[in-house]
mmCIF file of C-alpha atoms and ligand atoms in Angstrom:
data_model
loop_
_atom_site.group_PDB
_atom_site.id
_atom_site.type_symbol
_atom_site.label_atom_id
_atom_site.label_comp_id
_atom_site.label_asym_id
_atom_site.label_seq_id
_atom_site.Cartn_x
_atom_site.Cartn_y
_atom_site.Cartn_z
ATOM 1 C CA UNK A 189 -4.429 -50.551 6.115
ATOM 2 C CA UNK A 190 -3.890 -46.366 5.831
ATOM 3 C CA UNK A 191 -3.756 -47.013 9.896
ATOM 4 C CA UNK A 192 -0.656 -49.539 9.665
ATOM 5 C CA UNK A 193 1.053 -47.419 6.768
ATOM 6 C CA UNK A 194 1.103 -44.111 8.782
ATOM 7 C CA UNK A 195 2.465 -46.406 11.983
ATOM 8 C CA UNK A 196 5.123 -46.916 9.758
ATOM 9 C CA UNK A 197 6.097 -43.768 8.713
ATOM 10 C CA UNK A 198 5.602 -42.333 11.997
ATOM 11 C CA UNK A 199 7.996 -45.181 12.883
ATOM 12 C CA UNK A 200 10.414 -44.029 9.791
ATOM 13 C CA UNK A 201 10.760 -40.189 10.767
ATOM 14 C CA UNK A 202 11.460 -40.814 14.606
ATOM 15 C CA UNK A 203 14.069 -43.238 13.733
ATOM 16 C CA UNK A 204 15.441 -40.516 11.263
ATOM 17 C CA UNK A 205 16.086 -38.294 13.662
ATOM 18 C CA UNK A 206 17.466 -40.449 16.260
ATOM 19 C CA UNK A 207 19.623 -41.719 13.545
ATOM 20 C CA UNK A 208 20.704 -38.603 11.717
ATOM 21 C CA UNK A 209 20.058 -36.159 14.424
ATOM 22 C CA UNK A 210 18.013 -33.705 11.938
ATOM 23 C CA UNK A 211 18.075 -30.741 14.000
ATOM 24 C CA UNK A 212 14.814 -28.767 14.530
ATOM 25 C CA UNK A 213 14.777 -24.896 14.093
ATOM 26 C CA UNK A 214 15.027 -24.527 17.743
ATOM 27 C CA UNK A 215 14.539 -25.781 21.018
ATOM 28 C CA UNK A 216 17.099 -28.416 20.496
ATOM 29 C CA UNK A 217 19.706 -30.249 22.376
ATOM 30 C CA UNK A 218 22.314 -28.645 21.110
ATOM 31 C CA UNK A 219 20.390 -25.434 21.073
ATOM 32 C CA UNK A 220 19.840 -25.759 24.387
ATOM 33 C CA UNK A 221 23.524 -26.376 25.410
ATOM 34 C CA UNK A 222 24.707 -23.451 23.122
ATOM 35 C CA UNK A 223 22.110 -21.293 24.772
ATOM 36 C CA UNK A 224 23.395 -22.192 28.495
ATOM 37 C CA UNK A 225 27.353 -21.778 27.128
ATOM 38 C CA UNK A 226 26.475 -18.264 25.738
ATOM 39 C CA UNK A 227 25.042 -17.574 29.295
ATOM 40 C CA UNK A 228 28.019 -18.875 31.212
ATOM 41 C CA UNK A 229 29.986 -16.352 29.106
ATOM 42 C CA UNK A 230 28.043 -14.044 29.294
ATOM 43 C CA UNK A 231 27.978 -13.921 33.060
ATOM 44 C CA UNK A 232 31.873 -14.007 32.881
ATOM 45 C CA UNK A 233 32.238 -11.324 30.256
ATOM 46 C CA UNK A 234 29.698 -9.109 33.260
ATOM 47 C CA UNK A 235 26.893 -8.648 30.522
ATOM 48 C CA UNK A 236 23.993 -10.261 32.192
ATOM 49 C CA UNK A 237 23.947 -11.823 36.016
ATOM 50 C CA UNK A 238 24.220 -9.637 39.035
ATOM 51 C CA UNK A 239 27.551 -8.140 38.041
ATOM 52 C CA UNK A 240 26.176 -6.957 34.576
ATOM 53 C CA UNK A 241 26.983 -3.904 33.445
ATOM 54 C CA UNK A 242 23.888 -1.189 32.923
ATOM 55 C CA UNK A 243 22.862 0.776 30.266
ATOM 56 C CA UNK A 244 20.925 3.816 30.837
ATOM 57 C CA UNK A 245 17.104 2.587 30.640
ATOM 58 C CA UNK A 246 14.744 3.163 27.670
ATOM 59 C CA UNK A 247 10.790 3.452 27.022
ATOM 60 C CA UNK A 248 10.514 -0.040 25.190
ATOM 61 C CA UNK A 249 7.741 -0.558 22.751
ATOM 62 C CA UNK A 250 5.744 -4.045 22.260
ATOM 63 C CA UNK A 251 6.637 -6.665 22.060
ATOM 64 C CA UNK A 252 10.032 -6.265 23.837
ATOM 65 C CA UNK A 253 9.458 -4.367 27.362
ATOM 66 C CA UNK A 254 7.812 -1.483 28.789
ATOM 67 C CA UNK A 255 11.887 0.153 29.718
ATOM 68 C CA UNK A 256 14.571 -2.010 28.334
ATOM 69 C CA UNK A 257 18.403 -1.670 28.340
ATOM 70 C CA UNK A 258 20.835 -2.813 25.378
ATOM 71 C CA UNK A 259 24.185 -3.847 25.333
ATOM 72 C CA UNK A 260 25.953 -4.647 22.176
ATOM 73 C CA UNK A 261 29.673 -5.960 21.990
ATOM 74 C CA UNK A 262 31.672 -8.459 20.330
ATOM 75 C CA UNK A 263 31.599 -12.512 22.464
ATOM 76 C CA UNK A 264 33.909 -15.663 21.611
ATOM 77 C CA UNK A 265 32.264 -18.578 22.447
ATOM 78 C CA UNK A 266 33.561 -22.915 21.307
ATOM 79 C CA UNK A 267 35.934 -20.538 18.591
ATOM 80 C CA UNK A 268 33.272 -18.426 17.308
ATOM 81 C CA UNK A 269 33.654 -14.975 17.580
ATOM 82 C CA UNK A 270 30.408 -12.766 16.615
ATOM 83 C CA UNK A 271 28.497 -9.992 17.525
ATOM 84 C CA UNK A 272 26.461 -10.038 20.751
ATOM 85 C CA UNK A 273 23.031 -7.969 21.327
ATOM 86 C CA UNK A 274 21.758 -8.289 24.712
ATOM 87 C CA UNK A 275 18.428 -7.016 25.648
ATOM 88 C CA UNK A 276 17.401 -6.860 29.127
ATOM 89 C CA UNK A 277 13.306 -6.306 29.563
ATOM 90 C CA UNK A 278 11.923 -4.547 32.543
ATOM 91 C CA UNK A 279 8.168 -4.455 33.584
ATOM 92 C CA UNK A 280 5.895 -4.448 36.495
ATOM 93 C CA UNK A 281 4.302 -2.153 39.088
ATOM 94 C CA UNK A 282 6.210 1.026 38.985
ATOM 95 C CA UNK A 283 8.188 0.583 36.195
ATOM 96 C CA UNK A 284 9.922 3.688 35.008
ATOM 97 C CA UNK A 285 13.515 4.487 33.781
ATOM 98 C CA UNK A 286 14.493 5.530 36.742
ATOM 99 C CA UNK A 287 12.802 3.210 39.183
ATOM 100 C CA UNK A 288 14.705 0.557 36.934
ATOM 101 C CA UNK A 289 18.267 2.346 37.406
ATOM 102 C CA UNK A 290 17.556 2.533 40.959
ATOM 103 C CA UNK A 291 17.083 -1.215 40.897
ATOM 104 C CA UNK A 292 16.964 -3.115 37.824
ATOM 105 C CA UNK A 293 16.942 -6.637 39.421
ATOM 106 C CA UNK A 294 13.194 -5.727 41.019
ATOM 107 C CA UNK A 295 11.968 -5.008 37.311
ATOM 108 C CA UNK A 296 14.269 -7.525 35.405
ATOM 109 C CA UNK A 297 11.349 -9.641 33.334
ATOM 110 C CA UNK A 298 13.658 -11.223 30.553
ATOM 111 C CA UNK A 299 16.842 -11.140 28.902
ATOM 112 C CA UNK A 300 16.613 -11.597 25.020
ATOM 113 C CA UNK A 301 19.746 -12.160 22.998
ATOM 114 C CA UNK A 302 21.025 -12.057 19.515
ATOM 115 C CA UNK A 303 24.318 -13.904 19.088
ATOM 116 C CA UNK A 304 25.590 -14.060 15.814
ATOM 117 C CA UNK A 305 27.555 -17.443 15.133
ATOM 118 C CA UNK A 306 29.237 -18.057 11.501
ATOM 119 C CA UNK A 307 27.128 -20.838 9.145
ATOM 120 C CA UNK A 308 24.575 -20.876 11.699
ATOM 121 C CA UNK A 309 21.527 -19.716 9.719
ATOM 122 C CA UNK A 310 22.962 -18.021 6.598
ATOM 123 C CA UNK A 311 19.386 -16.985 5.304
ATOM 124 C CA UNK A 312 18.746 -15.060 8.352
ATOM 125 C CA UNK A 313 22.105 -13.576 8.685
ATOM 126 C CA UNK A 314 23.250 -16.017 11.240
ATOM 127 C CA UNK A 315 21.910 -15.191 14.267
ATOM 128 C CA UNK A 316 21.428 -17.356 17.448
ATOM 129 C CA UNK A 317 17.823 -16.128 19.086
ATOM 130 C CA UNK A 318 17.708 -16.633 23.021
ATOM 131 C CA UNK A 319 15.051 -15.625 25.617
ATOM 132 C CA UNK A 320 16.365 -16.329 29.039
ATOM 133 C CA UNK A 321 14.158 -15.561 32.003
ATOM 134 C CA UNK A 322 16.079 -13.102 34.928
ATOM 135 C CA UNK A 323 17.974 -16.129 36.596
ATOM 136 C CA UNK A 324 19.067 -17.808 33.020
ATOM 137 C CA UNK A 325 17.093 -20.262 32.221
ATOM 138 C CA UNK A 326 15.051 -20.712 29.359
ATOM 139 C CA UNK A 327 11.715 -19.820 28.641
ATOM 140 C CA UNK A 328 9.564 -21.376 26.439
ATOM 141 C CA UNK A 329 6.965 -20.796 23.828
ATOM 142 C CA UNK A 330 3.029 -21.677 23.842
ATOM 143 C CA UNK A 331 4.305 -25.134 23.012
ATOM 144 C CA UNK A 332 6.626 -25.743 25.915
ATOM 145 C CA UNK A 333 9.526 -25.490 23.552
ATOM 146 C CA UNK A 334 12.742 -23.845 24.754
ATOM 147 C CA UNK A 335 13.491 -20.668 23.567
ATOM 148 C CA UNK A 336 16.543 -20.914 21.951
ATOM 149 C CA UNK A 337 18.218 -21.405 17.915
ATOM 150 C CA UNK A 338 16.575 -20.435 14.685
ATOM 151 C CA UNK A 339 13.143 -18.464 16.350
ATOM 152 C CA UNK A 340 10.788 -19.466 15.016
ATOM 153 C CA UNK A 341 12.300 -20.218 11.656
ATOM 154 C CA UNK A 342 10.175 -20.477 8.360
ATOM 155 C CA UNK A 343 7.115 -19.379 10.805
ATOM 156 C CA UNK A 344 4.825 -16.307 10.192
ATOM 157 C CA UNK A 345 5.673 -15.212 14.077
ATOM 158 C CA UNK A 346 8.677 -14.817 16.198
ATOM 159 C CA UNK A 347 11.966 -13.489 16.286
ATOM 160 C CA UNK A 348 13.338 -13.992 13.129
ATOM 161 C CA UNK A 349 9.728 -13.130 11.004
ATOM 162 C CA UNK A 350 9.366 -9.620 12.892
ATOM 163 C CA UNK A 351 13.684 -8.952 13.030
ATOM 164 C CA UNK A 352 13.762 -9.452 9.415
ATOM 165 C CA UNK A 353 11.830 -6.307 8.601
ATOM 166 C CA UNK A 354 14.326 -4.370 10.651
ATOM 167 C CA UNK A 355 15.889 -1.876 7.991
ATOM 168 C CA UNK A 356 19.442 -2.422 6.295
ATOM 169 C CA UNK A 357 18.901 -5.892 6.478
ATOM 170 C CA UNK A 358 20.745 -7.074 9.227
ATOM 171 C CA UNK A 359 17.945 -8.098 11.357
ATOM 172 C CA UNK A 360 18.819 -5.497 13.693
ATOM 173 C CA UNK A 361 16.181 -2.501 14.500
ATOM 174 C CA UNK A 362 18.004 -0.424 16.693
ATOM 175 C CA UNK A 363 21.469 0.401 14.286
ATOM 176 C CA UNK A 364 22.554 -0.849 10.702
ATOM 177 C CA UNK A 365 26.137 -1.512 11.551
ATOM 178 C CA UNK A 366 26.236 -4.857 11.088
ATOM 179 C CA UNK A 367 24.443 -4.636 7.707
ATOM 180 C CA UNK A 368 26.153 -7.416 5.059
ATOM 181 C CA UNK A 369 25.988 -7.686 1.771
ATOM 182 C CA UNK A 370 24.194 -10.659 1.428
ATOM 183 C CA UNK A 371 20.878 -10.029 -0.536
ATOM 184 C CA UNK A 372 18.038 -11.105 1.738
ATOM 185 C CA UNK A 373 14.853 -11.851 -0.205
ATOM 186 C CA UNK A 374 12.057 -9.306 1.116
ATOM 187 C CA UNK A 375 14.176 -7.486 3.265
ATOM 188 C CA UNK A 376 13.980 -3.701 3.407
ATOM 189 C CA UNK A 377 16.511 -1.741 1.781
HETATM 190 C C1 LIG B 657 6.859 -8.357 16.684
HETATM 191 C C2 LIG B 657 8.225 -7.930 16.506
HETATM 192 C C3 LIG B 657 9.349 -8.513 17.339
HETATM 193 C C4 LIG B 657 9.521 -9.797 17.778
HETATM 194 C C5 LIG B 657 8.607 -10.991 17.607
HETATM 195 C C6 LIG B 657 10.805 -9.818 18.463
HETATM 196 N N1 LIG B 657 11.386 -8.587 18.455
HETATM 197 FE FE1 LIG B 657 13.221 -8.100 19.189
HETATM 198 N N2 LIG B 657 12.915 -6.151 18.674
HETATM 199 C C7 LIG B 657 11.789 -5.651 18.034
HETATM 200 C C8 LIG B 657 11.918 -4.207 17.877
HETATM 201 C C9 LIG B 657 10.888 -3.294 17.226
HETATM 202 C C10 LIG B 657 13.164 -3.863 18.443
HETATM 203 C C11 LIG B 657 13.790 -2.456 18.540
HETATM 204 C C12 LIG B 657 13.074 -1.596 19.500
HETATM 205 C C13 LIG B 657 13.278 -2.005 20.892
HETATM 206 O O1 LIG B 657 14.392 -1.823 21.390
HETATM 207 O O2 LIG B 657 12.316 -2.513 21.498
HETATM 208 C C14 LIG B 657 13.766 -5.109 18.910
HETATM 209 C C15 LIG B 657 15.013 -5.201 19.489
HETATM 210 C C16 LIG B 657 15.646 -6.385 19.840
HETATM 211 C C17 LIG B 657 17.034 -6.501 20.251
HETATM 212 C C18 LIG B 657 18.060 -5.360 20.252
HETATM 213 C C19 LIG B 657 18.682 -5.259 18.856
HETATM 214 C C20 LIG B 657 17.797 -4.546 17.861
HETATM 215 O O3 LIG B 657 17.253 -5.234 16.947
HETATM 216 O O4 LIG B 657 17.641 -3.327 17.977
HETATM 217 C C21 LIG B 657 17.245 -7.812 20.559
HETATM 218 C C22 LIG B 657 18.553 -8.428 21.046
HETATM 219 C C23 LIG B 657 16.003 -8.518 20.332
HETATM 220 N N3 LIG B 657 15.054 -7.626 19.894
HETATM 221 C C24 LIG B 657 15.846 -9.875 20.524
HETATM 222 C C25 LIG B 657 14.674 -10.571 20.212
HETATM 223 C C26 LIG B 657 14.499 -12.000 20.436
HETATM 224 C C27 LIG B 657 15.549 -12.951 20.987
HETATM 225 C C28 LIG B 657 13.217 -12.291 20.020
HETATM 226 C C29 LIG B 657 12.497 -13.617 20.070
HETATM 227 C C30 LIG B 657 12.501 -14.348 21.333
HETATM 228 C C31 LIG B 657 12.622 -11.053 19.547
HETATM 229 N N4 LIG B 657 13.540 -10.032 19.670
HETATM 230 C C32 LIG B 657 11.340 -10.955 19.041
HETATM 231 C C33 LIG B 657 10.734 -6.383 17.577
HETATM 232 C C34 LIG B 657 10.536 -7.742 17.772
#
């Protein structure tokens, strides 16, 4: 009897989602498709591909890179226009900042993004969380999910859990320019 009741709630949630299309945190269609948009754009706008614009190389620490290069603008993208952060991640034998201005395709390990898109995720200051791999395609957590959308949302690891402890509350470590007004709950002053 328990068996043939959790069939049919198992049965119940599925069709809720097919039905109502309840969105998971990430790794999503429609995460997915935003994520590959953003990279089209990006590529046009010359901040990632092999026309991207460098940045002079820096001594990463864990667990972005070992050298790592940051770009930060403004992007539109479907209407929305927000902030952009794009981190490329160098590694491997020989990595140093200059080996990686000599050739930073060799090194190139992955390309993690912040995009900030209005109503998104207004608890987390509406940010967009991508990890593309060097040739702009997703990769993928422990779980085979795709690594794009709300990282890993209401988890105790991932993008959003360690950004949020970045200081003015923004959810960015490396400036507080974009810092809001908004009152995060247990973020740093
Ligand atoms: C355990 C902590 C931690 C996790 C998890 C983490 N980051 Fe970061 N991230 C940092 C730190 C620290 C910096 C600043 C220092 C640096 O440049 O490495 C940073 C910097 C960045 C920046 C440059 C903007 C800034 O905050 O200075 C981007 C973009 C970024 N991370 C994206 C991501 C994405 C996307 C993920 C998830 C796929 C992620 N990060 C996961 C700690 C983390």
């Amino acid at each position: 009897m328990t068996l043939i009741t959790s069939a049919i709630l198992i049965g119940t949630s599925s069709n809720l989602l097919a039905d109502e299309e309840i969105a998971p945190a990430f790794g999503g269609l429609d995460d997915v498709v935003y994520s590959e948009n953003l990279w089209t754009e990006m590529v046009t706008q010359h901040l990632v591909g092999p026309d991207a614009l460098l940045s002079t190389p820096y001594e990463g620490q864990p667990p972005h890179g070992a050298i790592l290069d940051t770009v930060d603008t403004r992007l539109t993208l479907r209407g929305n226009e927000g902030e952009v952060i794009i981190k490329r991640n160098y590694d491997g034998e020989g990595v140093s900042k200059l080996t990686v201005a000599n050739d930073p395709t060799k090194y190139l390990k992955a390309v993690t993004v912040m995009y900030r898109r209005a109503g998104y995720d207004p608890e987390n200051q509406d940010w967009f969380w991508v990890k593309y791999k060097p040739d702009g395609s997703l990769d993928v957590d422990s779980n085979g999910v795709e690594l794009a959308g709300r990282i890993a949302k209401g988890m105790a690891e991932g993008c959003i859990a360690c950004h949020r402890t970045a200081p003015g509350g923004d959810y960015v470590f490396n400036h507080d320019r974009y810092k809001t007004t908004s009152n995060i709950p247990g973020a740093p002053d």
